[in-house]
Structure formats: structure tokens, C-alpha cells
mmCIF file of C-alpha atoms and ligand atoms in Angstrom:
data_model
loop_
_atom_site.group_PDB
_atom_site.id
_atom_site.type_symbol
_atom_site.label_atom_id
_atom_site.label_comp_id
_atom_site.label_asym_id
_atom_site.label_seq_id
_atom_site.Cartn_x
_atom_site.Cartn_y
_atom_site.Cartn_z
ATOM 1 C CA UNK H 1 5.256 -17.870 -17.393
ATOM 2 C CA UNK H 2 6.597 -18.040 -13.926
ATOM 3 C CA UNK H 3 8.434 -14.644 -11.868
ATOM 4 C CA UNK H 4 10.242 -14.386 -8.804
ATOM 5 C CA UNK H 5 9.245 -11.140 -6.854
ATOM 6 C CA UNK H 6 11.657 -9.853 -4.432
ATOM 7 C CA UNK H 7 9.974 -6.997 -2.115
ATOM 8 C CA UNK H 8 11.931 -5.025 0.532
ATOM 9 C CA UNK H 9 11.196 -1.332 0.227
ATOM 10 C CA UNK H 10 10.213 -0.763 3.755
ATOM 11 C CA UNK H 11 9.943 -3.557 6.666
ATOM 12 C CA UNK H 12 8.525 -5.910 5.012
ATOM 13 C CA UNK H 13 10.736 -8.865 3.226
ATOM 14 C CA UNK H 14 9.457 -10.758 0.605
ATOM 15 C CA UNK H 15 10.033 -13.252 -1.883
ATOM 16 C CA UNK H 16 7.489 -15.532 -3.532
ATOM 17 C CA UNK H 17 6.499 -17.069 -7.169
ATOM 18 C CA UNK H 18 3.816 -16.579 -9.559
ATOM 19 C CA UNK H 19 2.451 -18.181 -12.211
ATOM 20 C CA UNK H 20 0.719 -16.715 -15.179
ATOM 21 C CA UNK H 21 -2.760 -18.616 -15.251
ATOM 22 C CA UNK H 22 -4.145 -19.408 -19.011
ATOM 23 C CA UNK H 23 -6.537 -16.583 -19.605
ATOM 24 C CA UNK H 24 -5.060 -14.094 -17.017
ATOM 25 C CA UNK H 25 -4.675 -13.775 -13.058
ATOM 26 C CA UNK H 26 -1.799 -15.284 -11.837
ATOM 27 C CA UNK H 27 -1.804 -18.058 -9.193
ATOM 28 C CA UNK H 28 0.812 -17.958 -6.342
ATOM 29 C CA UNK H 29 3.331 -20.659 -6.125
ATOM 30 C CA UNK H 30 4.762 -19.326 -2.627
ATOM 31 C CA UNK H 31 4.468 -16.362 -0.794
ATOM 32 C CA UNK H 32 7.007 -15.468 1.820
ATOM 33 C CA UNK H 33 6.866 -12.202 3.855
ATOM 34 C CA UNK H 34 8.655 -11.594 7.162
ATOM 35 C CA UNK H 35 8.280 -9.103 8.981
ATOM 36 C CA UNK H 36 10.007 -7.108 10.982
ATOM 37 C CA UNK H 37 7.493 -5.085 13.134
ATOM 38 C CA UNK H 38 9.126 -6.668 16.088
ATOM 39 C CA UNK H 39 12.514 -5.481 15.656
ATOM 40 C CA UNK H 40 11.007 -1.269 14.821
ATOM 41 C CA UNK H 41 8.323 -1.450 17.328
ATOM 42 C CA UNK H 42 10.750 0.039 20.308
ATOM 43 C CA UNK H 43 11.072 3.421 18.367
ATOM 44 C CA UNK H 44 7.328 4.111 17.102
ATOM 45 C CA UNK H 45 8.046 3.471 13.681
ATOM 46 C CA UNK H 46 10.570 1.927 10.963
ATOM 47 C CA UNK H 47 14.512 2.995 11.551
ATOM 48 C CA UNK H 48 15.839 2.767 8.014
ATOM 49 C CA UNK H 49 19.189 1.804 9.320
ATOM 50 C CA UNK H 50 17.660 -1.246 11.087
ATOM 51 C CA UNK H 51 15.516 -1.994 8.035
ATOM 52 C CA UNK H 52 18.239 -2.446 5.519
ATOM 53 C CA UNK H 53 20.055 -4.519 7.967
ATOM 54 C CA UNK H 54 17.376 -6.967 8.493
ATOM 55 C CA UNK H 55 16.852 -7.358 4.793
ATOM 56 C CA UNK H 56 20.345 -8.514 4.584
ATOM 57 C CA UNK H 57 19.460 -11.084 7.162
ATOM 58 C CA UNK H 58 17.212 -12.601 6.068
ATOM 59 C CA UNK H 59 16.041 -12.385 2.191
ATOM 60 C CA UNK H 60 18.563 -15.361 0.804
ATOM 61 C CA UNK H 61 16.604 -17.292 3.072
ATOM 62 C CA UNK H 62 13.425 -16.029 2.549
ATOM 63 C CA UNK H 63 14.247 -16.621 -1.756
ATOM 64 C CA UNK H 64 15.229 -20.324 -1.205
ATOM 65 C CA UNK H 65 11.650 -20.835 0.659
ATOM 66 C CA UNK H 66 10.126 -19.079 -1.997
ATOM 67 C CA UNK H 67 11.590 -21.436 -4.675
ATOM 68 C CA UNK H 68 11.514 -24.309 -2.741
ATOM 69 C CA UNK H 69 7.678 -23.684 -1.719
ATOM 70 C CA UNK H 70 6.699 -23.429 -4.938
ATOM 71 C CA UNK H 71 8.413 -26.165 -6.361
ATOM 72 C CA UNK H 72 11.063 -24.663 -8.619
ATOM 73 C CA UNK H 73 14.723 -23.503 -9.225
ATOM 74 C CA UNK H 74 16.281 -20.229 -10.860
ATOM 75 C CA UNK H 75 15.935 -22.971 -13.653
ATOM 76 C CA UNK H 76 12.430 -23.241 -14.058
ATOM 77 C CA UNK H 77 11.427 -19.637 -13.702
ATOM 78 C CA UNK H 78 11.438 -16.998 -16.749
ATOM 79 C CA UNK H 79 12.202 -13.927 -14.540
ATOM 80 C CA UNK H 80 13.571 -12.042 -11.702
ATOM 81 C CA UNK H 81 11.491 -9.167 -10.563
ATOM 82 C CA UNK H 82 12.615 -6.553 -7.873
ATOM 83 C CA UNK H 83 11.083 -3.799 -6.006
ATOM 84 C CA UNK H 84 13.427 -0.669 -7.031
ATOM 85 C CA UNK H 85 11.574 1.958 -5.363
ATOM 86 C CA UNK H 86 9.992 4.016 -4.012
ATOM 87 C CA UNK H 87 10.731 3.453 -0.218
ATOM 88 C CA UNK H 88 13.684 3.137 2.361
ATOM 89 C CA UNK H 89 16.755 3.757 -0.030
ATOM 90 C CA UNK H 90 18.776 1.017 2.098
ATOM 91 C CA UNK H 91 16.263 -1.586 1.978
ATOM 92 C CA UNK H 92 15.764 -0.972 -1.641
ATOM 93 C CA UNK H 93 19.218 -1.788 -2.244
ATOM 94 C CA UNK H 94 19.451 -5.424 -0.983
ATOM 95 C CA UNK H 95 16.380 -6.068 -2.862
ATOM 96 C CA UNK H 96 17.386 -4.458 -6.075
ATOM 97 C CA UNK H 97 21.105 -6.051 -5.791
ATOM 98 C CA UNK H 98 19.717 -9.565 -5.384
ATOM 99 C CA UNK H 99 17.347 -9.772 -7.671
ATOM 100 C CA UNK H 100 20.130 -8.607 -10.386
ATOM 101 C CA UNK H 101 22.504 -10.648 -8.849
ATOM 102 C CA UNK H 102 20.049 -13.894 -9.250
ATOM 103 C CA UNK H 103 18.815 -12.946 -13.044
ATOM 104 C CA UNK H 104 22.441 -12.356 -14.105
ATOM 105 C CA UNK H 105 24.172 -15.910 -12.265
ATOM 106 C CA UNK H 106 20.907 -17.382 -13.996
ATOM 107 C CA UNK H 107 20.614 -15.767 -17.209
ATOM 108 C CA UNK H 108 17.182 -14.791 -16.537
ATOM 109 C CA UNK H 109 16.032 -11.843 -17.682
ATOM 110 C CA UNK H 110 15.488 -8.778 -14.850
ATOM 111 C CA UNK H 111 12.224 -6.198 -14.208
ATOM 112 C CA UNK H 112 12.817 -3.772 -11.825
ATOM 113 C CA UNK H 113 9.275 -2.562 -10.442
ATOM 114 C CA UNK H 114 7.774 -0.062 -8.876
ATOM 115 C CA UNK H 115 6.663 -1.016 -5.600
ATOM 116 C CA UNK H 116 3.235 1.385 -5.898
ATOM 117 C CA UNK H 117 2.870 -0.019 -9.584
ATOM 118 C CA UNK H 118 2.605 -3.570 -8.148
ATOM 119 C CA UNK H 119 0.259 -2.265 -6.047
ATOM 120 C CA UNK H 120 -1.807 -0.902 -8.496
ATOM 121 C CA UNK H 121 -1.406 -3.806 -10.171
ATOM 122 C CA UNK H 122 -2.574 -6.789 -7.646
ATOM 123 C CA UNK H 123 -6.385 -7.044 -8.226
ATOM 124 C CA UNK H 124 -5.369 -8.173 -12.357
ATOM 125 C CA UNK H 125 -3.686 -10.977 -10.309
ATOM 126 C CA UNK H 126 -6.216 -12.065 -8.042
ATOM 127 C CA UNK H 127 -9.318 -11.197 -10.042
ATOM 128 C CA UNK H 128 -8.382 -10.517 -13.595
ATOM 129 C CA UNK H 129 -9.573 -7.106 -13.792
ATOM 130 C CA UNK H 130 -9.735 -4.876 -16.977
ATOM 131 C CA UNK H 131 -8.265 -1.411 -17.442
ATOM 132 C CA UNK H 132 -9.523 1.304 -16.625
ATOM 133 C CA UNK H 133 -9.718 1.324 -13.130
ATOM 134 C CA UNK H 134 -10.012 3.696 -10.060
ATOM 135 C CA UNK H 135 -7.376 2.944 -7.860
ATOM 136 C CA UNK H 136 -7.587 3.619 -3.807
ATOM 137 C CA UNK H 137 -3.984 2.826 -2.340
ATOM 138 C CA UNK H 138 -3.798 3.827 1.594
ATOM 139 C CA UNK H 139 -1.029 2.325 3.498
ATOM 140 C CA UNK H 140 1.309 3.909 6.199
ATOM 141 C CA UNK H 141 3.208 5.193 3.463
ATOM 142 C CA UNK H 142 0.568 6.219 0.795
ATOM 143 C CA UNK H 143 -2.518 7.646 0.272
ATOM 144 C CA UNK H 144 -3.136 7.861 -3.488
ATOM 145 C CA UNK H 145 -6.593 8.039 -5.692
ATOM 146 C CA UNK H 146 -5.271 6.822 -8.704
ATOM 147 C CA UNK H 147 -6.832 5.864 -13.095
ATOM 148 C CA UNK H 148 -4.908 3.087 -13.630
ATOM 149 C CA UNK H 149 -5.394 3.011 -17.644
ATOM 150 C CA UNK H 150 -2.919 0.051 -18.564
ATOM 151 C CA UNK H 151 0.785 -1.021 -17.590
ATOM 152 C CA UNK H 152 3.082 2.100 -17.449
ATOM 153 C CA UNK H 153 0.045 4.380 -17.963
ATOM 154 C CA UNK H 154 -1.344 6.002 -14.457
ATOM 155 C CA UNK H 155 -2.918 9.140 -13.703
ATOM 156 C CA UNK H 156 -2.650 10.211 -10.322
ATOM 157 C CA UNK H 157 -6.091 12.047 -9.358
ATOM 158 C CA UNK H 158 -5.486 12.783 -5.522
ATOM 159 C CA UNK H 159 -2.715 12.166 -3.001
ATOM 160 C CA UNK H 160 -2.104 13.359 0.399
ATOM 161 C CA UNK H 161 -0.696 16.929 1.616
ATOM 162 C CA UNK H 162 0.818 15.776 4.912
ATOM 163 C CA UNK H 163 0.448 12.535 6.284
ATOM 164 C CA UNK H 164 -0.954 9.031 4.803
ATOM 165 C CA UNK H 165 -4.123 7.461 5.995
ATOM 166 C CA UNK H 166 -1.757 4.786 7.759
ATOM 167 C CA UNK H 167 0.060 7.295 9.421
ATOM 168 C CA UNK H 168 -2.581 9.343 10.721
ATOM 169 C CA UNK H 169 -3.854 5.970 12.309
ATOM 170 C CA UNK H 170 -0.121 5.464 13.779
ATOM 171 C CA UNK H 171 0.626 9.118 15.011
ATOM 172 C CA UNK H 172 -3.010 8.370 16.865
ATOM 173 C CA UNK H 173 -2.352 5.880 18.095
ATOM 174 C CA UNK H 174 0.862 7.094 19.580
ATOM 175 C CA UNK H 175 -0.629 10.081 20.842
ATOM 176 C CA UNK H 176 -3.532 8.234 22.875
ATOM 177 C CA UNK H 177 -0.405 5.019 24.192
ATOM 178 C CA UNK H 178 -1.338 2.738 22.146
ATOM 179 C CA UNK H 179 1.506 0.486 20.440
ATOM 180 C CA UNK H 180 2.948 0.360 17.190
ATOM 181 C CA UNK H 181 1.235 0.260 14.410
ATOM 182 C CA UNK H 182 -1.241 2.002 15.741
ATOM 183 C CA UNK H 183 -4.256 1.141 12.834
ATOM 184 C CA UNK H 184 -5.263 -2.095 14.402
ATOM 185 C CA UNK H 185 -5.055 -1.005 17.927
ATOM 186 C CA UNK H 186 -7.031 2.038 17.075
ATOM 187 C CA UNK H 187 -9.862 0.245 14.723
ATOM 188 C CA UNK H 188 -10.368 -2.228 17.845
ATOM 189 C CA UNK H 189 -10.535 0.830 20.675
ATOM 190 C CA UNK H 190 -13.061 2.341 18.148
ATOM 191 C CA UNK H 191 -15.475 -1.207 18.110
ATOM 192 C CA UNK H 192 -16.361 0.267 21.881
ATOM 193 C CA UNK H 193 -16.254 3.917 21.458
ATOM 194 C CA UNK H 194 -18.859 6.275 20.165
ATOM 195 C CA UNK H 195 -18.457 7.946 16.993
ATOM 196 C CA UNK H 196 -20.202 10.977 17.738
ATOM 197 C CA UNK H 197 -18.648 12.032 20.955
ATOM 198 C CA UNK H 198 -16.148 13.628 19.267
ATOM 199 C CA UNK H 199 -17.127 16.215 16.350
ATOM 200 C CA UNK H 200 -13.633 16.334 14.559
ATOM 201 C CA UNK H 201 -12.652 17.715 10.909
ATOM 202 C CA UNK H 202 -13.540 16.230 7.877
ATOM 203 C CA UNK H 203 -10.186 17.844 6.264
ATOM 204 C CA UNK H 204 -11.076 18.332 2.309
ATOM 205 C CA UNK H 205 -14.578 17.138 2.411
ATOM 206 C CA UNK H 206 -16.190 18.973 -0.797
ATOM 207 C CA UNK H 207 -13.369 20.470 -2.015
ATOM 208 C CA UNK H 208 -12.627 20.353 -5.867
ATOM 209 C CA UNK H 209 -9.938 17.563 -6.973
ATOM 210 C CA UNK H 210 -9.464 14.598 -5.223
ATOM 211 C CA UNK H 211 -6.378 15.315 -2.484
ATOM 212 C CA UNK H 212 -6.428 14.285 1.167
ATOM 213 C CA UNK H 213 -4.867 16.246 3.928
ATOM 214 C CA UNK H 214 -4.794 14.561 7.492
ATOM 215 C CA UNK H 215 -2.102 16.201 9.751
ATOM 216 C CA UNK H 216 -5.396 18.779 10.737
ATOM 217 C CA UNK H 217 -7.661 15.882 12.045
ATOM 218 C CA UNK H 218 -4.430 14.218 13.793
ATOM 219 C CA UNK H 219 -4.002 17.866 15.765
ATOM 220 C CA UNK H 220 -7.830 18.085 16.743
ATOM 221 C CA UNK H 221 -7.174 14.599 18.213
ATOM 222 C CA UNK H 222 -4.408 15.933 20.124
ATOM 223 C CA UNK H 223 -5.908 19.170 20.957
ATOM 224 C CA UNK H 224 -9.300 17.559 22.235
ATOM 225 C CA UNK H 225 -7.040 14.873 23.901
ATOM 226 C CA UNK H 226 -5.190 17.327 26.026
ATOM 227 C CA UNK H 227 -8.450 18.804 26.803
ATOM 228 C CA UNK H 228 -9.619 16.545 28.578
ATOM 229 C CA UNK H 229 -7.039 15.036 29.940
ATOM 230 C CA UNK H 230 -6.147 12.654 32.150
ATOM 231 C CA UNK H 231 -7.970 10.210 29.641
ATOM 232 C CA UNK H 232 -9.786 6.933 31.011
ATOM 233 C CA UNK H 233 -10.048 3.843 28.596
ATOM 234 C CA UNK H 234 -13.474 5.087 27.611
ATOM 235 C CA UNK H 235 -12.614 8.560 26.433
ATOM 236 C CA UNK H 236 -9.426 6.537 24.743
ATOM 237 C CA UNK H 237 -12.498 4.671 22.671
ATOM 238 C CA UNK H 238 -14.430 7.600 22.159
ATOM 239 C CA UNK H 239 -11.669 9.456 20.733
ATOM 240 C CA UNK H 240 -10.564 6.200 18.243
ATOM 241 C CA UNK H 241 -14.240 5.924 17.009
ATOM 242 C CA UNK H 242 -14.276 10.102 16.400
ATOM 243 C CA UNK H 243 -10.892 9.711 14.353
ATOM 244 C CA UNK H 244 -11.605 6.798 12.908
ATOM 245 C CA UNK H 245 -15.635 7.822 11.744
ATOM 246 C CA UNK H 246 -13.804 11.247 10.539
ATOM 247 C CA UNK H 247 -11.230 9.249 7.914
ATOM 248 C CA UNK H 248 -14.133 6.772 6.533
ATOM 249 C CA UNK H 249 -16.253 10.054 5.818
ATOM 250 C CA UNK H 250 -12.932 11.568 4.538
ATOM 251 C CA UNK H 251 -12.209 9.101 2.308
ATOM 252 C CA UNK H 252 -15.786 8.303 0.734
ATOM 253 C CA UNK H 253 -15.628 12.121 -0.420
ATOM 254 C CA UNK H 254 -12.570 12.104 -1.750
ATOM 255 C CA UNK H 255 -13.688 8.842 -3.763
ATOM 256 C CA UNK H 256 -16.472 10.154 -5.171
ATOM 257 C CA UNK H 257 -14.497 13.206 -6.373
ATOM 258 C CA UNK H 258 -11.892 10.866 -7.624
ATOM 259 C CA UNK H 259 -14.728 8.945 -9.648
ATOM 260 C CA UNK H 260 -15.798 12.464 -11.158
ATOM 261 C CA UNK H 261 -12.384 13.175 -12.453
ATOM 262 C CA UNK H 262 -11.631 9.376 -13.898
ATOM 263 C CA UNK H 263 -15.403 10.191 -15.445
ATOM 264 C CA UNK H 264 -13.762 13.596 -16.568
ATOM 265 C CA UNK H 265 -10.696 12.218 -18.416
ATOM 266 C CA UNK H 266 -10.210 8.576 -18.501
ATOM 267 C CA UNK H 267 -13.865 7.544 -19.072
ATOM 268 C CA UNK H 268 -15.671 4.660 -17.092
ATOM 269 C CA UNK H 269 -14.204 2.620 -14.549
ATOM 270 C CA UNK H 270 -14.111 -1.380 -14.754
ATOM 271 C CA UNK H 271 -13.541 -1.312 -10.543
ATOM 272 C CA UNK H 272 -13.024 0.297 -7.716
ATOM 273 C CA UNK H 273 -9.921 -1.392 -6.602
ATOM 274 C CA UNK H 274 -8.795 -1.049 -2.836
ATOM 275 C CA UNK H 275 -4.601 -1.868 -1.622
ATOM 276 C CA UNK H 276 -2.461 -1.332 1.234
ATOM 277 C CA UNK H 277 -2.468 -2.020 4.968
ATOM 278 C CA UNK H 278 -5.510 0.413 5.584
ATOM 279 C CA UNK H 279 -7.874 -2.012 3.636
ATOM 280 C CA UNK H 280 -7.878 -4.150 6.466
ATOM 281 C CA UNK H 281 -9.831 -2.147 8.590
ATOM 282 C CA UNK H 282 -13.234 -2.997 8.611
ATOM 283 C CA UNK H 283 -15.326 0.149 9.302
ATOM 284 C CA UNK H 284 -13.223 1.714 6.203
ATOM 285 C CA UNK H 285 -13.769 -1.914 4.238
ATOM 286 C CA UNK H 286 -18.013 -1.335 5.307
ATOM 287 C CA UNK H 287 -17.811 2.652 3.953
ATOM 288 C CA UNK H 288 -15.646 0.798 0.455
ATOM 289 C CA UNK H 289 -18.790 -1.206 -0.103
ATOM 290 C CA UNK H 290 -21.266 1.542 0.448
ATOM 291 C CA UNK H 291 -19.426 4.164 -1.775
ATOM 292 C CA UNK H 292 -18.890 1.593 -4.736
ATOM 293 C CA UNK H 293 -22.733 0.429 -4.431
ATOM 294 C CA UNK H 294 -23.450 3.881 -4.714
ATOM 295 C CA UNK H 295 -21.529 4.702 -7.285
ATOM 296 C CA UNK H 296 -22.414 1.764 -9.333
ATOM 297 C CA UNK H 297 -19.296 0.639 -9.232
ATOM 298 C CA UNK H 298 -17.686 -3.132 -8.744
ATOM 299 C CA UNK H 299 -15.583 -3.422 -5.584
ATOM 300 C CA UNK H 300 -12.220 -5.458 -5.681
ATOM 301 C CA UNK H 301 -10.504 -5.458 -2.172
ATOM 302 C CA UNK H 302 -7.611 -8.295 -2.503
ATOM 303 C CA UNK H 303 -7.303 -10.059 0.479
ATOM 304 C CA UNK H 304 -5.684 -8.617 3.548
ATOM 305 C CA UNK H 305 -2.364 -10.576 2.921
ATOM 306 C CA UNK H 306 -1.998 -8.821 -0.428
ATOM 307 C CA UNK H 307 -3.176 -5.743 0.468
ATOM 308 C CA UNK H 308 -0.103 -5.361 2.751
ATOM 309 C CA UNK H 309 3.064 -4.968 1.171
ATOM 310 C CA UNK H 310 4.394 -8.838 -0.007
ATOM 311 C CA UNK H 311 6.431 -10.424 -2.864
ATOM 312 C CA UNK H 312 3.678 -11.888 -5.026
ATOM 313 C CA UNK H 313 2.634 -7.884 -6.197
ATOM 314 C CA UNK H 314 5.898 -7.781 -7.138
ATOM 315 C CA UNK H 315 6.045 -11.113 -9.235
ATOM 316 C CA UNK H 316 3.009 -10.342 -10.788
ATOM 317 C CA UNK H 317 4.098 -6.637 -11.803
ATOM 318 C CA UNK H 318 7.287 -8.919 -13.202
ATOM 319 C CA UNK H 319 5.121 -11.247 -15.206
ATOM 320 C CA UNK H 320 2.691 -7.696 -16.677
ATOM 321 C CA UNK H 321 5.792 -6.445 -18.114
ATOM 322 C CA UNK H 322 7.661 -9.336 -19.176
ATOM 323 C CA UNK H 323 4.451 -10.050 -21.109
ATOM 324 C CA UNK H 324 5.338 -6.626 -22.911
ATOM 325 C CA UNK H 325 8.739 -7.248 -23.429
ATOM 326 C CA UNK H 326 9.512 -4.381 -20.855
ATOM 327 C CA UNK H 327 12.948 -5.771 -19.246
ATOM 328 C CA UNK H 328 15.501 -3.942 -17.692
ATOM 329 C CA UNK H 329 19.564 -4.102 -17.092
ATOM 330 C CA UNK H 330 22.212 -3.845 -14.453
ATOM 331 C CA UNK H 331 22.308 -0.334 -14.655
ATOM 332 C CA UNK H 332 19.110 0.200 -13.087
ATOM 333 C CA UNK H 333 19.430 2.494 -9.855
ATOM 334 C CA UNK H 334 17.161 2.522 -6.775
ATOM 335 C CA UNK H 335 14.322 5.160 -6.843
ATOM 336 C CA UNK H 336 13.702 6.550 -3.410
ATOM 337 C CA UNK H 337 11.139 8.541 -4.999
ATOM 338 C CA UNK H 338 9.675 7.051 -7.778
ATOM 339 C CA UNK H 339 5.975 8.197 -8.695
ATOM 340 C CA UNK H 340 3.893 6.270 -10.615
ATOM 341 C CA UNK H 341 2.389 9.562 -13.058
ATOM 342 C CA UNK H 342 5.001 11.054 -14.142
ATOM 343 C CA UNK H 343 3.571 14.418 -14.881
ATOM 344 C CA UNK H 344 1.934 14.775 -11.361
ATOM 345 C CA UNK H 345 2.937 17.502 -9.651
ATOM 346 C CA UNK H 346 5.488 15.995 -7.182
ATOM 347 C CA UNK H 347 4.015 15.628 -3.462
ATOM 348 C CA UNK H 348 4.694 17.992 -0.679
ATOM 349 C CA UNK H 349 5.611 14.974 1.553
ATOM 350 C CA UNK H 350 7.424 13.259 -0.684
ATOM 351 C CA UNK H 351 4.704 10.192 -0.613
ATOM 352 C CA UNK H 352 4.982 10.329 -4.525
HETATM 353 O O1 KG4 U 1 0.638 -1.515 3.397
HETATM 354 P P1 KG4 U 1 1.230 -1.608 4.748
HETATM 355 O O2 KG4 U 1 1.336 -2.958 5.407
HETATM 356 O O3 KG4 U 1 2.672 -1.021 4.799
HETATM 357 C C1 KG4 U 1 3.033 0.180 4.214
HETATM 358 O O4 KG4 U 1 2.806 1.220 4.846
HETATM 359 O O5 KG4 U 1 3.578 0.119 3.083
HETATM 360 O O6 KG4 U 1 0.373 -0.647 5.686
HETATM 361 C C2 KG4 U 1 0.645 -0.489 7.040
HETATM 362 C C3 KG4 U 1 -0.262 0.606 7.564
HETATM 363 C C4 KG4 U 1 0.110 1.029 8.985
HETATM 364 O O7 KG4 U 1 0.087 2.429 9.049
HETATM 365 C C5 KG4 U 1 -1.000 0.414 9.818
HETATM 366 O O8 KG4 U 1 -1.281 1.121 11.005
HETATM 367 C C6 KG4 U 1 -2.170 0.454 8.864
HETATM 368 O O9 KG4 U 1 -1.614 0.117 7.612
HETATM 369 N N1 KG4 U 1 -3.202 -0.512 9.241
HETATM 370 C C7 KG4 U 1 -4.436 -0.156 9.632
HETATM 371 C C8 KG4 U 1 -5.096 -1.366 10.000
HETATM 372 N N2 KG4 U 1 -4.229 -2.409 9.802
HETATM 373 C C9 KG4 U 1 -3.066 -1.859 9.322
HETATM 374 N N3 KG4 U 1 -5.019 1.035 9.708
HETATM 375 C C10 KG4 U 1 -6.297 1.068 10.167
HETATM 376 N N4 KG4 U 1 -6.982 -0.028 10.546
HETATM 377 C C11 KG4 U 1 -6.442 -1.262 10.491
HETATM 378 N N5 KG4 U 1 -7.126 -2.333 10.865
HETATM 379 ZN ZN1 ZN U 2 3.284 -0.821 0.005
#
């Protein structure tokens, strides 16, 4: 079975196919992502406007590559697989529109998919993974701790009050001048720094259920920041190591509450599975391997280019429910908000 996965919920577009592999996992015929960090980095962060625009631009393009890369035509292919939400209702649009647009001019039938599903879903395409599994998805958008128990069957154990792991790592960076997106800048800054210059909040740490709330540890930054300010590159370091030493402690608790709840009510865990952006950090990657050794758990990070957001999730979310005869039809609508457990209570911020 072969899917084409079109991705453009935020500023990322992508289009690539994948393969079913005899046995499970999915190998990737072509995987094309551009993105467009360039054309958002002026303002600090992604302008929907500019977003949905630059989707248009490109994605018929990026779609031909994709097919061309991996050797096929609509022809060949048994699907058409779209991202339908949650993100940037503009972007989601083009994505959505084309992907009907190419199953219905090629008969083919059409999966709309949720982008955080696909997520969720990656490390069954890369390492053939079992259900159940605990599920740690922090990107600039999300911050989830979730029990993935099967296709269509999540339960969402902790997500973020305020802002997302990414986030806090951008409005950081922001804060101290660095550029846009802040996460790498700030993980490099914090290679030189010390760690324990800086005593700041460990928001959550012990607390029952498995939520995370950042915006506190963001305003200590800011506060301790002004403090001392004018800042010289070495208090800049100083402060990026604090932060950053302050989320890795953050988020081992809040895993190891997570694993007590999934223990609680979904039973044992196959994995601890690691997406999004964030996962590319290494001091967070080092504390992932700790926490799951300790736990007893296996670790499954997929690599950093499918950690990020990218069109091959999305195919292989296409081929999962395909496989189940879970189609869908023209009528489908964009989600802008789209959470993955339904009966989670819905998130302050929105973050689903
Ligand atoms: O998954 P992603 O590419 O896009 C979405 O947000 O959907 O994640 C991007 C986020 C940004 O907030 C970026 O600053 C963060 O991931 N990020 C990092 C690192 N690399 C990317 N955060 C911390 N350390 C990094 N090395
Ligand atoms: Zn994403």
C-alpha cells in the first residue's frame, strides 16, 4: 500500500510517499518539507496570513517532487492523505483542498488526518511499535503526555496550561535577543552556561496528574533578566542553561507521573515514544534516556527530521487508517482545534 501525505498546518509544507513495508513500518519513498522559517522570522513567530500564502506557493510543486522522488504517479498510489487540523486555519485549507482535489481527479480514495494523530503515530512507522504506548509530544505548538492505545483511541494524560515547551524556548529566546526559533539558539547558549547559576521554578514538579505549566518559569527568566541587567554574553549563557536545566527536570516529573497514570488505566507501556521539534535538543534527548532507563521503559525518539512536523507522518497516519477502512469524503471541514481525546477537558490555551 502506498499514501501521499500532504502536511501544511503551520509553516511547514510537506508532501512525501510511503510505503507499507511487509510486516509493518512503512518505508519512505520521498520526503519533501520546505520551510518557511525564513519568510516568519522578521516578526518573532509564524503570521498566519503569510503562512497560508506560502502554502499556495509552493505545495503543487512540492507534490510533483514528492511523486516524482519516489517514483510514482496519482496512478500508482492507493491514497491521498491530508493534514485537516489542528493548526493555522488558512494553511489547513490549501492542504485539505488539495489533497481532495488530487483523490477526487484520481479516484483515489481520501483520509483526512489529524496532524497530532500522525504524530502520535510516527514511531509505528519508523520502528514498528506496539500499542500501548506513552506518548511525549513537545513542539512549539504542543506539549502533550499522551496513552496512545490503538488508531482513533488516545487518552490524553497531561497537557500544558499556558505555553508549550517550544514556546517557552522561543519567548526565551526572544526575551534574552536571540533569533527566531529560539530552541536551538538557546540549547547552544546553554552548552557554555552554568546550570546552577540560576535557581528558577520547576512549575508542577510533584503535583498530582501529569499537566505542565511554563508561562511561570518564562517570567522568572524575565524577572531575573531585568535584574541584572545590562546582560553580558555570559549571564545570556547562564540564564539559557538555568531555563533550559529547569524544563528537562520539568519534564522528567511530569513523565514519571504520566507513566503512573498509563500504569493506572491503560496498563503497561510497549515505549516511551518522543515527537516534535523539542526532541532535538540534546540535554532534553540525555534526561529522555535517563527517565525511560529508569523507568524500565524502551525509548523510541524518531529521528530529528520526523520529529519536526513533515509529510511522511501524515502518509503513514493515511496508510493506519486506510488499513481500517477509515476513509473520508469531500465534506470534510478543517479543524482548527481538533484534539486527539475527545473527552479531555478542552485546554485553556487552546493547544488541544
Ligand atoms: O515540531 P516543530 O518543528 O513545529 C511545531 O511547533 O509544530 O517544533 C518547533 C519548536 C520550536 O518552538 C523550536 O524552538 C523548538 O521546536 N526546537 C527546540 C530545538 N529545536 C527546535 N527547542 C529546544 N531545543 C532545540 N534544540
Ligand atoms: Zn507538529
Amino acid at each position: 500500500m502506498r499514501v501521499l501525505g500532504i502536511e501544511t498546518t503551520c509553516d511547514e509544507t510537506a508532501a512525501s510517499v510511503v510505503k507499507l513495508k511487509v510486516g509493518g513500518g512503512g518505508t519512505i519513498l520521498s520526503n519533501e518539507v520546505m520551510s518557511q522559517i525564513a519568510e516568519h522570522a522578521a516578526f518573532g513567530g509564524v503570521v498566519p496570513e503569510i503562512a497560508a500564502r506560502a502554502h499556495v506557493d509552493v505545495l503543487d510543486r512540492l507534490v510533483v517532487r514528492a511523486l516524482k522522488d519516489a517514483g510514482v504517479t496519482l496512478k500508482d498510489i492507493d491514497g491521498v492523505a491530508a493534514a485537516a487540523g489542528p493548526g493555522l486555519i488558512g494553511g489547513v485549507i490549501v492542504g485539505l483542498t488539495t489533497g481532495k482535489a488530487l483523490a477526487l481527479a484520481s479516484r483515489k480514495p481520501f483520509i483526512a488526518i489529524n496532524h497530532l494523530e500522525a504524530h502520535a503515530l510516527t514511531a509505528r512507522m519508523t520502528d514498528n511499535i506496539s500499542f500501548p504506548y506513552l506518548l511525549l509530544l513537545v513542539s512549539g505548538g504542543h506539549t502533550q503526555l499522551i496513552a496512545v492505545r490503538g488508531i482513533g483511541d488516545y487518552v490524553r494524560l497531561g497537557t500544558t496550561i499556558d505555553d508549550a515547551v517550544g514556546e517557552a524556548f522561543d519567548k526565551t529566546a526572544k526575551m534574552l535577543g536571540l533569533p527566531y526559533p529560539g530552541g536551538p539558539h538557546v540549547e547552544k547558549e546553554a552548552l557554555k552556561g552554568d546550570p546552577m547559576r540560576f535557581s528558577f521554578p520547576r512549575p508542577m514538579a510533584g503535583r498530582p496528574g501529569a499537566d505542565f505549566s511554563l508561562s511561570g518559569l518564562k517570567t522568572a527568566v524575565r524577572l531575573e533578566a531585568e535584574r541584572i541587567a545590562p546582560l553580558t554574553a555570559t549571564d545570556i549563557s547562564d540564564l539559557c542553561a538555568s531555563f533550559q536545566a529547569a524544563v528537562v527536570d520539568t519534564i522528567a516529573d511530569r513523565i514519571r507521573a504520566a507513566l503512573k497514570l498509563f500504569r493506572a488505566t491503560c496498563g503497561t507501556p510497549t515505549a516511551l515514544v518522543v515527537a516534535g521539534g523539542v526532541a532535538a535538543n540534546g540535554a532534553i534527548r540525555r534526561t529522555l534516556t535517563r527517565t525511560a532507563n529508569e523507568m524500565g521503559l524502551k525509548l523510541v525518539v524518531p529521528p530529528p527530521a520526523l520529529c519536526t512536523d513533515n509529510g511522511a507522518m501524515i502518509a503513514w497516519a493515511g496508510i493506519e487508517r486506510l488499513g481500517l477502512g477509515l476513509t473520508d469524503d469531500m465534506t470534510f471541514a478543517a479543524r482548527p482545534r481538533w484534539p486527539l481525546d475527545a473527552n479531555a477537558a478542552p485546554s485553556p490555551t487552546g493547544k488541544a
